[in-house]
Coordinates of C-alpha atoms in Angstrom, one line a residue:
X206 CA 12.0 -37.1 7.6
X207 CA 10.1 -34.2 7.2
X208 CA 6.7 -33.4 9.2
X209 CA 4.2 -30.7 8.4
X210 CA 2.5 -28.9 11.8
X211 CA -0.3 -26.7 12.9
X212 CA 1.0 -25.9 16.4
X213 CA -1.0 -23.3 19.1
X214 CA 1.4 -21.9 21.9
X215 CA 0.2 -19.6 24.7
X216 CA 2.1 -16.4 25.9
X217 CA 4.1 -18.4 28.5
X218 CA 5.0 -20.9 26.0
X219 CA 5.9 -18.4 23.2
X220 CA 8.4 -16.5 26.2
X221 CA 10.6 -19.6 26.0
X222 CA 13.3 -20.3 23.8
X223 CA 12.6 -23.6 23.3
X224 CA 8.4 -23.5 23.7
X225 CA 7.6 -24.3 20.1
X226 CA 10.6 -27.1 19.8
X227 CA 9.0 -28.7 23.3
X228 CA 5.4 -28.5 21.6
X229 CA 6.3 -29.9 18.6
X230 CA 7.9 -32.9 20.4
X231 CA 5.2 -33.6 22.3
X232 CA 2.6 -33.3 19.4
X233 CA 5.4 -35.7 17.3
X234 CA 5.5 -38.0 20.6
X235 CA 9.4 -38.2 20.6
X236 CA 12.3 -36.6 22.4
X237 CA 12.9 -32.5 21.9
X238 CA 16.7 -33.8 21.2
X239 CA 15.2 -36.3 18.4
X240 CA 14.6 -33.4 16.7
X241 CA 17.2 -31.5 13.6
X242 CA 15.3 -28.2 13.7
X243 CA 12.1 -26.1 12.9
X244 CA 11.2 -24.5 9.8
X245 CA 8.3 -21.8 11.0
X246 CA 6.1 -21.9 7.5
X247 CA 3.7 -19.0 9.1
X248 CA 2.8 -17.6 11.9
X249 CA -0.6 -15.3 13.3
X250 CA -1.6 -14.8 16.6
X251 CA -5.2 -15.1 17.9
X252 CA -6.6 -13.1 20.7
X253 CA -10.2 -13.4 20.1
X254 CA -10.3 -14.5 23.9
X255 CA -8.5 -13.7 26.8
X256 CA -6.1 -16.5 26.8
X257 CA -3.8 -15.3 23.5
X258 CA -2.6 -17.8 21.8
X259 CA 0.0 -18.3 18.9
X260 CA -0.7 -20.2 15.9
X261 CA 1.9 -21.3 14.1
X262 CA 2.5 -24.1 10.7
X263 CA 6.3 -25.6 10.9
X264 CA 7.9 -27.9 9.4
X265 CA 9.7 -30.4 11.4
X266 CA 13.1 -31.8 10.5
X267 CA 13.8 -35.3 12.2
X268 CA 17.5 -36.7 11.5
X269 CA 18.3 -34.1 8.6
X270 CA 19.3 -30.6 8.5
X271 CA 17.2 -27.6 8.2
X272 CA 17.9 -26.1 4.4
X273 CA 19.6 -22.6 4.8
X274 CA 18.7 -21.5 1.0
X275 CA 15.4 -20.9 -0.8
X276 CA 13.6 -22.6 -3.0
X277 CA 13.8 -19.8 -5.3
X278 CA 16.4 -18.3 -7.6
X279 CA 16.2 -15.0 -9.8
X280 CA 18.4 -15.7 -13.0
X281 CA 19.1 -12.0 -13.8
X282 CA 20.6 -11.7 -16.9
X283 CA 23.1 -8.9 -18.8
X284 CA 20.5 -7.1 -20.9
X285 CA 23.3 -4.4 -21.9
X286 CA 22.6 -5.1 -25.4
X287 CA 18.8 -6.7 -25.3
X288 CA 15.7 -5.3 -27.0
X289 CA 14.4 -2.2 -24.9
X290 CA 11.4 -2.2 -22.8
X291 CA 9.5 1.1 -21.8
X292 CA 8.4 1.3 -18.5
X293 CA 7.0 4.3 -17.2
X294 CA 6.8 4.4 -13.5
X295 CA 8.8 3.0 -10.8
X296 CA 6.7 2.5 -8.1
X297 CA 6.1 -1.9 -7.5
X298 CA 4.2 -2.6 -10.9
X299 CA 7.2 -1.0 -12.7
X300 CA 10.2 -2.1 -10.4
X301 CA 8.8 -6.3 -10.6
X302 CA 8.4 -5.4 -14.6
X303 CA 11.4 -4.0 -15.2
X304 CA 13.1 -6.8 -12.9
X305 CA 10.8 -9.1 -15.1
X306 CA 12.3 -8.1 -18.3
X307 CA 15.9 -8.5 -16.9
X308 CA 15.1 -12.0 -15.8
X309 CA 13.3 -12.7 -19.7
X310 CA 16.6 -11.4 -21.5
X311 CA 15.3 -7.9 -22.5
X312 CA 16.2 -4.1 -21.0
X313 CA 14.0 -2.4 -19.3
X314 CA 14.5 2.1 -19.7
X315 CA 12.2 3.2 -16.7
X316 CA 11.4 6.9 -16.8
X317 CA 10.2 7.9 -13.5
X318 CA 8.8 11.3 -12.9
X319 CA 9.8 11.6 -8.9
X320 CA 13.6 11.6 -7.5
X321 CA 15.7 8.9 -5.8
X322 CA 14.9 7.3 -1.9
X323 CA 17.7 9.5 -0.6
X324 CA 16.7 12.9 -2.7
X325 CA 12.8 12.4 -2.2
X326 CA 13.4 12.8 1.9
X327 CA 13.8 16.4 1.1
X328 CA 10.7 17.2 -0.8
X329 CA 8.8 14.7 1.8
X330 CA 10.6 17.6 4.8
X331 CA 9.2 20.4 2.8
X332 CA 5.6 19.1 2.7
X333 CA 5.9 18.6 6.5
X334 CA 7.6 21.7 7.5
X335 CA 6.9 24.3 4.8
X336 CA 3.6 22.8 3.5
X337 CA 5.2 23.1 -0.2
X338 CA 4.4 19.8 -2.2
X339 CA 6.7 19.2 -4.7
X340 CA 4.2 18.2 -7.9
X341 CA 6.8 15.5 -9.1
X342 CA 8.5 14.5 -5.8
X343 CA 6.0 13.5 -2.3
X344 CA 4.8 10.6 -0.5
X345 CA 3.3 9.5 -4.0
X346 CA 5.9 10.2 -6.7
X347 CA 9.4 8.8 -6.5
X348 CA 11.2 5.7 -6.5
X349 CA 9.4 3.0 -5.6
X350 CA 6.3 5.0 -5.5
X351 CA 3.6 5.4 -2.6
X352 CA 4.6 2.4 -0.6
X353 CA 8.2 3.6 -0.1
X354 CA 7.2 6.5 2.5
X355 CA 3.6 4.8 3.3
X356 CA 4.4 1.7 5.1
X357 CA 5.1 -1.0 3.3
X358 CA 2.1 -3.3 4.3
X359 CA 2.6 -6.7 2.3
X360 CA -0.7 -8.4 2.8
X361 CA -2.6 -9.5 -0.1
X362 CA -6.0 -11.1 -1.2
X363 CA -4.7 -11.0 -4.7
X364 CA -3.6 -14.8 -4.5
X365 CA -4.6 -16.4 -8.2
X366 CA -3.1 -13.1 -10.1
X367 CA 0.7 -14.5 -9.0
X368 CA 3.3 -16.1 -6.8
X369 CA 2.7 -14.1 -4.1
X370 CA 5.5 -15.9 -2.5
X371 CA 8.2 -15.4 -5.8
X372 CA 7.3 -11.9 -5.1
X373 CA 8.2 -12.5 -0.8
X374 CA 11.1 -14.0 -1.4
X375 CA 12.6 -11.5 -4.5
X376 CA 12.1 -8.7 -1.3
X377 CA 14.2 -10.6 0.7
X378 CA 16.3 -11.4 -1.7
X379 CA 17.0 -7.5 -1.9
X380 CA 17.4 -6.4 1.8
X381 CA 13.9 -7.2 3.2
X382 CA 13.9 -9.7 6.5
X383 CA 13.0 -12.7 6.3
X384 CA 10.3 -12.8 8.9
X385 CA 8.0 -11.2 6.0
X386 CA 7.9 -15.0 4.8
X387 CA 6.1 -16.1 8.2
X388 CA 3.8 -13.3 9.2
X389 CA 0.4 -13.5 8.5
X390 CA 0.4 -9.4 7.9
X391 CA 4.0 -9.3 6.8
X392 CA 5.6 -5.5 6.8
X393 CA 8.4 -3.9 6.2
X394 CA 8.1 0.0 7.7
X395 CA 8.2 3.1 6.2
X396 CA 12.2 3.0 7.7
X397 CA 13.6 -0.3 5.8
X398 CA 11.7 -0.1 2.4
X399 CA 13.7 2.6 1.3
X400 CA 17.1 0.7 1.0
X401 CA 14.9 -2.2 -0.6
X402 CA 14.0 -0.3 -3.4
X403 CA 17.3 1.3 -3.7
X404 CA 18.8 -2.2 -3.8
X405 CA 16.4 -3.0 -6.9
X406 CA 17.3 -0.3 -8.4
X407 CA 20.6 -1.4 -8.2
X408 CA 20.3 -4.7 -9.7
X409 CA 18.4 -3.1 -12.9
X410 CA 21.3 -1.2 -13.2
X411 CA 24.2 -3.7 -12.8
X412 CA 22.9 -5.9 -15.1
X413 CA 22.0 -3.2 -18.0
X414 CA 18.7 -1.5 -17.6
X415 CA 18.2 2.0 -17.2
X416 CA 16.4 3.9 -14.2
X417 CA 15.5 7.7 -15.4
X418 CA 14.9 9.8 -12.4
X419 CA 12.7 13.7 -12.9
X420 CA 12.0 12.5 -16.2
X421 CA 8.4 13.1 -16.5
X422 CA 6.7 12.0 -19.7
X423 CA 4.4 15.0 -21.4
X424 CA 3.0 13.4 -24.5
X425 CA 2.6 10.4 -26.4
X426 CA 3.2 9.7 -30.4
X427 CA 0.6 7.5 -31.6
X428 CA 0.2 5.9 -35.5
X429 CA -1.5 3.3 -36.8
X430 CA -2.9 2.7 -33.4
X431 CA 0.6 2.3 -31.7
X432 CA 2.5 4.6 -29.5
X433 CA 6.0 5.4 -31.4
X434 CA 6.7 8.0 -29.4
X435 CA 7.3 9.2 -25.7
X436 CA 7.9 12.6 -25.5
X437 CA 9.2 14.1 -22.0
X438 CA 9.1 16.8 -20.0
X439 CA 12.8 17.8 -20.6
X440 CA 11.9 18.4 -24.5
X441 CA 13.6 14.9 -25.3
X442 CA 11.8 12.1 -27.3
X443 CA 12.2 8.3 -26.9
X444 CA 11.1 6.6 -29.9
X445 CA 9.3 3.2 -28.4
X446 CA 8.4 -0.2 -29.4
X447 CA 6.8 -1.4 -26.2
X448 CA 5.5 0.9 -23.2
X449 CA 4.8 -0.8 -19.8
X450 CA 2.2 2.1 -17.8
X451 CA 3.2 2.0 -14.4
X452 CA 2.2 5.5 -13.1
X453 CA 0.2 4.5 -10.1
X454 CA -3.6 6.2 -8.5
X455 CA -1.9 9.3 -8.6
X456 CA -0.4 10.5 -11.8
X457 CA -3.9 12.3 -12.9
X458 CA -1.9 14.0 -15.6
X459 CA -1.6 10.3 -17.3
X460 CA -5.0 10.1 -17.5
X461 CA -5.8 13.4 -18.8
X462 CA -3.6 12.6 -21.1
X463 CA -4.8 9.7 -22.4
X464 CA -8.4 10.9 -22.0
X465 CA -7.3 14.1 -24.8
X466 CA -6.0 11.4 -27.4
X467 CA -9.0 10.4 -26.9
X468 CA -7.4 6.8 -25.7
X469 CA -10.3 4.7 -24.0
X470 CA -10.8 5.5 -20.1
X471 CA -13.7 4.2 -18.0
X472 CA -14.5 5.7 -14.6
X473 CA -13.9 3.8 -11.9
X474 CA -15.7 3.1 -8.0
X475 CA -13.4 3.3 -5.0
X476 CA -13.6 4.5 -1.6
X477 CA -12.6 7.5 -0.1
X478 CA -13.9 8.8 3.7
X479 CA -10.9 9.8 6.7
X480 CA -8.4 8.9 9.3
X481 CA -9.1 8.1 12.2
X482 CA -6.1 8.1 15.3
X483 CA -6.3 6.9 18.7
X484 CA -3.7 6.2 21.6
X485 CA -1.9 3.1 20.4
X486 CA -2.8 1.7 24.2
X487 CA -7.0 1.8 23.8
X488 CA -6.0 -0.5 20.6
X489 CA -4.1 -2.9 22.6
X490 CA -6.2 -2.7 25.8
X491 CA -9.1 -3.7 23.5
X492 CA -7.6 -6.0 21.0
X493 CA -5.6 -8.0 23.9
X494 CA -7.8 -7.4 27.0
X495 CA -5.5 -5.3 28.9
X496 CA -7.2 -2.3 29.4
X497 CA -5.6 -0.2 31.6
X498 CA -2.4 -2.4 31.8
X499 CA 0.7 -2.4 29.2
X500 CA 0.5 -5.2 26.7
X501 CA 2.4 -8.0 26.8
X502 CA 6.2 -7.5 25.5
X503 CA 5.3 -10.2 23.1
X504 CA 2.7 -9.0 21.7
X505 CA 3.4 -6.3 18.5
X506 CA 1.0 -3.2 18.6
X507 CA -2.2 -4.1 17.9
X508 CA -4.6 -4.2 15.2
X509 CA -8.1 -3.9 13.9
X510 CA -10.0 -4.8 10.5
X511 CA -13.7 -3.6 10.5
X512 CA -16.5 -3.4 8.0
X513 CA -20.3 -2.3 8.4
X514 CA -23.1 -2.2 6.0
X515 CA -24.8 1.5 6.2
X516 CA -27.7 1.6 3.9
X517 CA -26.4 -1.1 1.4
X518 CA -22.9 0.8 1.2
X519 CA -19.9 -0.4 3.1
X520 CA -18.7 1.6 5.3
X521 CA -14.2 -0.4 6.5
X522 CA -11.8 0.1 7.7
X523 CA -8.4 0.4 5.4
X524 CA -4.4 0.6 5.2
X525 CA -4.8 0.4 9.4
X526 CA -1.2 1.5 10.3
X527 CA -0.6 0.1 14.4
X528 CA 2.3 2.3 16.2
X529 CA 2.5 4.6 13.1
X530 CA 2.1 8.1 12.0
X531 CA -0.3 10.3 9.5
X532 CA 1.4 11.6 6.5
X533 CA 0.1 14.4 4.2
X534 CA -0.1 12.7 0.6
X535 CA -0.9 15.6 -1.9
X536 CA 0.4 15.5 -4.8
X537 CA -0.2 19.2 -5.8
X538 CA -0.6 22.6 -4.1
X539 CA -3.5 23.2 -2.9
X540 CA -5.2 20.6 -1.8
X541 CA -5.1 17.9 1.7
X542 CA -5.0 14.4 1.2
X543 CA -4.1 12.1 4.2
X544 CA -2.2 8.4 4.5
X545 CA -0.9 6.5 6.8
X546 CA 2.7 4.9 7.7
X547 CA 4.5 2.9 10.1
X548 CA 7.8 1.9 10.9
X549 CA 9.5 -1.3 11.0
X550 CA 8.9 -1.5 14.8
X551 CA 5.7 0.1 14.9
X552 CA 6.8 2.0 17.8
X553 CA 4.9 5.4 17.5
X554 CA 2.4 6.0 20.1
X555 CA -0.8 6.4 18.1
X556 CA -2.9 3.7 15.8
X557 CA -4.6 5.2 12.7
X558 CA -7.0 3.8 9.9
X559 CA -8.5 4.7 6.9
X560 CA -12.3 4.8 7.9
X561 CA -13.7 5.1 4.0
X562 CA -16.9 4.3 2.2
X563 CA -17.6 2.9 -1.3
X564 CA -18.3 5.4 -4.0
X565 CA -20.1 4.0 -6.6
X566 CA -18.7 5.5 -10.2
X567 CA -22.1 5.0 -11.6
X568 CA -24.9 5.8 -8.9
X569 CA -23.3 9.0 -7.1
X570 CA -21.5 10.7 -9.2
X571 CA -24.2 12.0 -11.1
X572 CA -23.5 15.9 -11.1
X573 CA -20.2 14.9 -12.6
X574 CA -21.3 13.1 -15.4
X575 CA -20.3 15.8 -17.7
X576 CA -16.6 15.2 -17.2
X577 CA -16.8 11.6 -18.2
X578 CA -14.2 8.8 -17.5
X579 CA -12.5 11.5 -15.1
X580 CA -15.5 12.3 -13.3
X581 CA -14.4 10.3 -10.1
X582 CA -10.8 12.1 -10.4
X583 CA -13.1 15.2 -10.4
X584 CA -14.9 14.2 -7.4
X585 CA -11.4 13.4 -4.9
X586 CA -10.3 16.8 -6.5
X587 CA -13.1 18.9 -4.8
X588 CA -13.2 17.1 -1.6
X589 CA -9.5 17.5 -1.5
X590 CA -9.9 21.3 -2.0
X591 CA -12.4 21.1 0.5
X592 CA -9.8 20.0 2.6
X593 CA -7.5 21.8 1.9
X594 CA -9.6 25.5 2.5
X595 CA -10.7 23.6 6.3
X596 CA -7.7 23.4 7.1
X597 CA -6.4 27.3 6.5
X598 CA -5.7 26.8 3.3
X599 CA -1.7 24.9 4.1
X600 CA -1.0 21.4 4.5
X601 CA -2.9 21.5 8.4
X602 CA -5.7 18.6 8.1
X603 CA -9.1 19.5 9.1
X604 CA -10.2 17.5 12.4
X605 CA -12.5 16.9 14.8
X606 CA -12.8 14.8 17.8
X607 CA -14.1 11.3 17.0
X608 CA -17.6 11.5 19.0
X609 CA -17.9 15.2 18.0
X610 CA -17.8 14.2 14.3
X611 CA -21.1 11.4 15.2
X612 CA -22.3 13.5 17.3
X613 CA -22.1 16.7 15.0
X614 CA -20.2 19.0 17.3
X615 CA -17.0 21.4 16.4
X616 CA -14.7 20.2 18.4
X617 CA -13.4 22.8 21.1
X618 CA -9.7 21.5 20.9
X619 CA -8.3 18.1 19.1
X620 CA -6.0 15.3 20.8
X621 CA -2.5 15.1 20.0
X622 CA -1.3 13.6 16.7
X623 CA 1.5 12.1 15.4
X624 CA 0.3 14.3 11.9
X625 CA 3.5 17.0 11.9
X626 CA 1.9 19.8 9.6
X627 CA -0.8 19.7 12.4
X628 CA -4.5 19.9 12.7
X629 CA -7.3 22.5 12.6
X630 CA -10.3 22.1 14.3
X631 CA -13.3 22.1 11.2
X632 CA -16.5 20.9 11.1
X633 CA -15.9 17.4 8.8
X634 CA -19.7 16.2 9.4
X635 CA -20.7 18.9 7.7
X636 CA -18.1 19.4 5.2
X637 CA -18.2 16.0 3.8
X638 CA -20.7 14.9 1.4
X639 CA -24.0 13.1 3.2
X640 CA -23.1 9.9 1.5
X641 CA -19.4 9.8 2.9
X642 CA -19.7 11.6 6.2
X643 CA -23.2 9.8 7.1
X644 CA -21.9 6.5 6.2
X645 CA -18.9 7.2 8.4
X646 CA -20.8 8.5 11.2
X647 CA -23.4 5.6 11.2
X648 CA -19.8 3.0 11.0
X649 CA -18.4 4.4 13.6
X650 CA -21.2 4.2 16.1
X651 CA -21.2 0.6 15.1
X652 CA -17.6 0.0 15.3
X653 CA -17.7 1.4 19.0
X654 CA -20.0 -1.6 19.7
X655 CA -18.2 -4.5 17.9
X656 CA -14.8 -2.9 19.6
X657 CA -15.6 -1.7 23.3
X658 CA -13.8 2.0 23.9
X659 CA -12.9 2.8 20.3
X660 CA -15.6 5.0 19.8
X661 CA -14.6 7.7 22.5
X662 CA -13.5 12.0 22.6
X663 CA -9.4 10.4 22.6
X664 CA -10.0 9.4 19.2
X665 CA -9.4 11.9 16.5
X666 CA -11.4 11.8 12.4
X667 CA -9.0 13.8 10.1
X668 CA -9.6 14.2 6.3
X669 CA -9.5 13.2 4.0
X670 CA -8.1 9.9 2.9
X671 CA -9.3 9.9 -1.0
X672 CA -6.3 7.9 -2.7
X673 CA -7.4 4.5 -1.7
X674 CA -7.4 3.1 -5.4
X675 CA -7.7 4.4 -8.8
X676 CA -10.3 6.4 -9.6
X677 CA -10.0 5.4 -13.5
X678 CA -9.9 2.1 -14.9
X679 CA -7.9 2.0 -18.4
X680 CA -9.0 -1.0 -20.4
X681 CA -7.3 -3.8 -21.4
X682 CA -7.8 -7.0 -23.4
X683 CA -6.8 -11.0 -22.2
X684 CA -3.3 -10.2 -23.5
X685 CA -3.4 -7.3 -20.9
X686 CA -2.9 -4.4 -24.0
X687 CA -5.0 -1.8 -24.6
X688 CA -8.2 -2.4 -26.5
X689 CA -7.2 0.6 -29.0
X690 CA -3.1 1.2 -28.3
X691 CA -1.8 -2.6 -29.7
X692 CA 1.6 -1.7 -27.4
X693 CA 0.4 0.1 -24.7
X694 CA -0.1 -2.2 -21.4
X695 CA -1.6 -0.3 -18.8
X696 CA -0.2 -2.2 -15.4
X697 CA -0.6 -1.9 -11.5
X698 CA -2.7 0.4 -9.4
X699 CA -2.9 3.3 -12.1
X700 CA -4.6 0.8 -14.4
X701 CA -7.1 -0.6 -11.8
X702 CA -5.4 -3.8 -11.5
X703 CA -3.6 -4.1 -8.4
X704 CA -4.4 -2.6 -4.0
X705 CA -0.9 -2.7 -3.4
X706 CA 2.4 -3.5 -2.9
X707 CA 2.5 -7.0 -3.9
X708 CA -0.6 -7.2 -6.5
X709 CA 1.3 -4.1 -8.0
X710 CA 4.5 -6.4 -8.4
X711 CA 2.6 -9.7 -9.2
X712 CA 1.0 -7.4 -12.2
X713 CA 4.1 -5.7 -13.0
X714 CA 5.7 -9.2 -13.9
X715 CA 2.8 -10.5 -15.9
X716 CA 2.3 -7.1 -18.1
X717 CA 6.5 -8.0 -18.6
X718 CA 5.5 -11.3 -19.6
X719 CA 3.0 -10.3 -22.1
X720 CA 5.0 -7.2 -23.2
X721 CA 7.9 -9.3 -24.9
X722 CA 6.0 -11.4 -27.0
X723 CA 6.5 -10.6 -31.0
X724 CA 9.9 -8.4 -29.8

């Protein structure tokens, strides 16, 4: 027999080995040794109040054994020989379509601009240390794309596009730990995800798809309204039959290239705004009521999800990386862009958030309206040159203390930061358009007041966080082509239909799904 549970545990409970076995038998009204074992379905903890608790759904097995295997299976087939599948991009919409196509019968020939895991490090070093970014190899271009160096945060709202579990389960089936299948906020780190996506790379190739690495595609081929041709970087060309777009926020040369064949583009709202980092321990002392004391060895590095309404715009809180680090995400000379990463233990000393604002492609981009669909691309480009000149014109973020930037002070000196190409003190209220930085300033007053000592000088605002989604939306119809190119299926975050990791692979499967038909 099999019962399902909604079981809350305190900290003293959750501290002994056998807490949630004892609470489940005395929910059950039977014996701790009447029971086989406990299947922990998911788990979140709540610590709204001062008495944290632990909420956890379990399944109960009474006189039969706990199942050891999944209810899923991945039927990978040889596609040595199988009709070929272009897939450009390897980041998650590309790796789930190309492991897709496998599964369907049909080879998938990825061309990915960026290098390997274990090759990217390097150019990832250079950013850090020599402030060179390496236009086809950074935190954003490479295998497996921006997640692979920025975190690996699975959580999702994207829960009628997919099996969001099918897509759980396939990480797990390829290194990931299982505990992503209970968490509430399940995450990898920056430190595991690497061998993850090396390990699906593997698969593609052992069972006779192609990976492509610095292969960067230049130019498209297009008659009759269908692309026949890829041409790349290299001076090769790929004649086609299907192409899968998975090129991610990033890959602006994508969409100026599509934009010059005159291929449809719309512009598209997102939100861009800053960092902001604070001592790990003000996070836990406010999220778990500790101020002042260590949290409990239980509890993982705290957490935060805000959201304010300034003048009918929202003003949130985004990609919030607990016991993690800044990264510099440019993906060109020349200009700043900031992210955030942490690692599987989420150990670092510091908490840091994307603070952004909505940016409404339609209402505020009106002195841009001249370039078009690529006016918001235009927009993130002159902010991020902005940044880039603040901060002495390297990789150094501009910064300011976090009450100095409300308050509209230069700060004297900065806090320390876990951002390695370091920080130069610049005035960021000023610097930042009024609708970004006085929507952020306005948040973060009321932030301090919903969180008690998060709006304090220990705190610092660095910019600027501007590749929170695509920027450019490229159309597609119900059988998720494009309106115009009949074999062209824009996919994942570059298209405008995914916010990471796993709506990026849920979409990557379905634009594999649709992509075979009439092969």
């Amino acid at each position: 027999m099999i019962k399902t549970l909604q079981l809350r545990i305190n900290l003293h409970e959750e501290g002994k080995p056998d807490g949630l076995l004892n609470k489940a038998a005395y929910e059950l009204g039977m014996k701790p040794s009447e029971i086989s074992g406990i299947k922990i379905l998911r788990k979140s903890i709540d610590a709204r109040k001062r008495r944290i608790m632990f909420n956890y759904k379990v399944e109960v097995y009474i006189n039969e054994p706990v199942p050891e295997t999944s209810d899923y299976t991945f039927d990978y087939k040889d596609v040595s020989n199988g009709k070929p599948i272009h897939i450009i991009g390897f980041g998650p919409a590309g790796m789930w379509a190309a492991l897709r196509c496998i599964e369907l019968g049909y080879k998938p020939i990825v061309l990915e601009r960026g290098k390997n895991v274990q090759d990217r490090r390097r150019d990832l070093k250079a950013i850090n240390q020599d402030h060179f970014v390496n236009e086809d190899s950074n935190y954003c271009f490479g295998e497996g794309g921006a997640g692979t160096y920025s975190d690996g945060k699975l959580y999702t709202r994207s829960l009628k596009r997919g099996d969001v579990r099918r897509i759980f389960e396939n990480l797990v089936y390829h290194g990931a730990t299982d505990q992503i299948l209970v968490d509430a906020h399940p995450h990898i780190g920056t430190n595991k995800l690497p061998k993850v996506v090396q390990n699906i790379r593997e698969t593609i190739l052992k069972f006779g798809g192609e990976v492509h690495f610095e292969t960067r595609v230049t130019d498209l081929t297009i008659k009759d309204n269908k692309i026949v041709a890829i041409q790349l970087k290299n001076g090769n060309e790929l004649e086609v039959e299907k192409v899968i777009l998975a090129t991610g926020h990033s890959a602006r040369d994508i969409f100026y290239l599509l934009n010059d064949k005159n291929i449809a583009l719309k512009a598209k709202s997102f939100a861009m705004g800053v960092r902001v980092e604070h001592p790990q321990e003000i996070i836990d002392g406010i999220q778990y009521h500790c101020k002042g004391e260590p949290r409990d060895e239980l509890l993982p590095p705290a957490a935060y999800s805000l959201v304010q309404q300034v003048n009918n715009r929202g003003v949130y809180s985004f990609c919030m990386c607990p016991g993690g680090f800044i990264v510099p995400a440019a993906t060109a000379n020349g200009e700043v862009v900031v992210n955030g990463m942490s690692p599987s233990k989420r150990n670092n000393k510091f908490a840091n958030s994307g603070i952004v604002t909505e940016i409404n492609a339609d209402k505020d981009l009106y002195k841009y309206e001249h370039f078009g669909a690529l006016k918001a691309i235009e927009y993130q480009k002159d902010l991020e040159r902005l940044a880039f000149t603040a901060g002495g014109r390297r990789q150094s973020a501009p910064a300011q203390r976090l009450t100095d930037f409300v308050e509209g002070n230069l700060s004297a000196s900065l806090n320390e930061t876990s951002y390695q190409p370091g920080l130069k003190s610049a005035p960021l209220h000023s610097l930042l358009p009024k609708l970004i930085g006085g929507s952020l300033r306005k948040g973060f007053k009321a932030f301090g007041e919903k969180m008690r000592g998060y709006y304090t000088e220990e705190a610092n605002v660095i910019g600027v966080e501007s590749r929170t989604s695509s920027p450019v939306n490229i159309p597609r119809t119900e059988t998720l082509e494009h309106p115009e190119i009949s074999n062209l299926y824009p996919c994942g975050e570059g298209g405008g239909y995914a916010g990471g990791i796993v709506s990026a692979a849920m979409d990557g499967e379905r634009c594999a799904e649709a992509a075979i038909i009439g092969l």
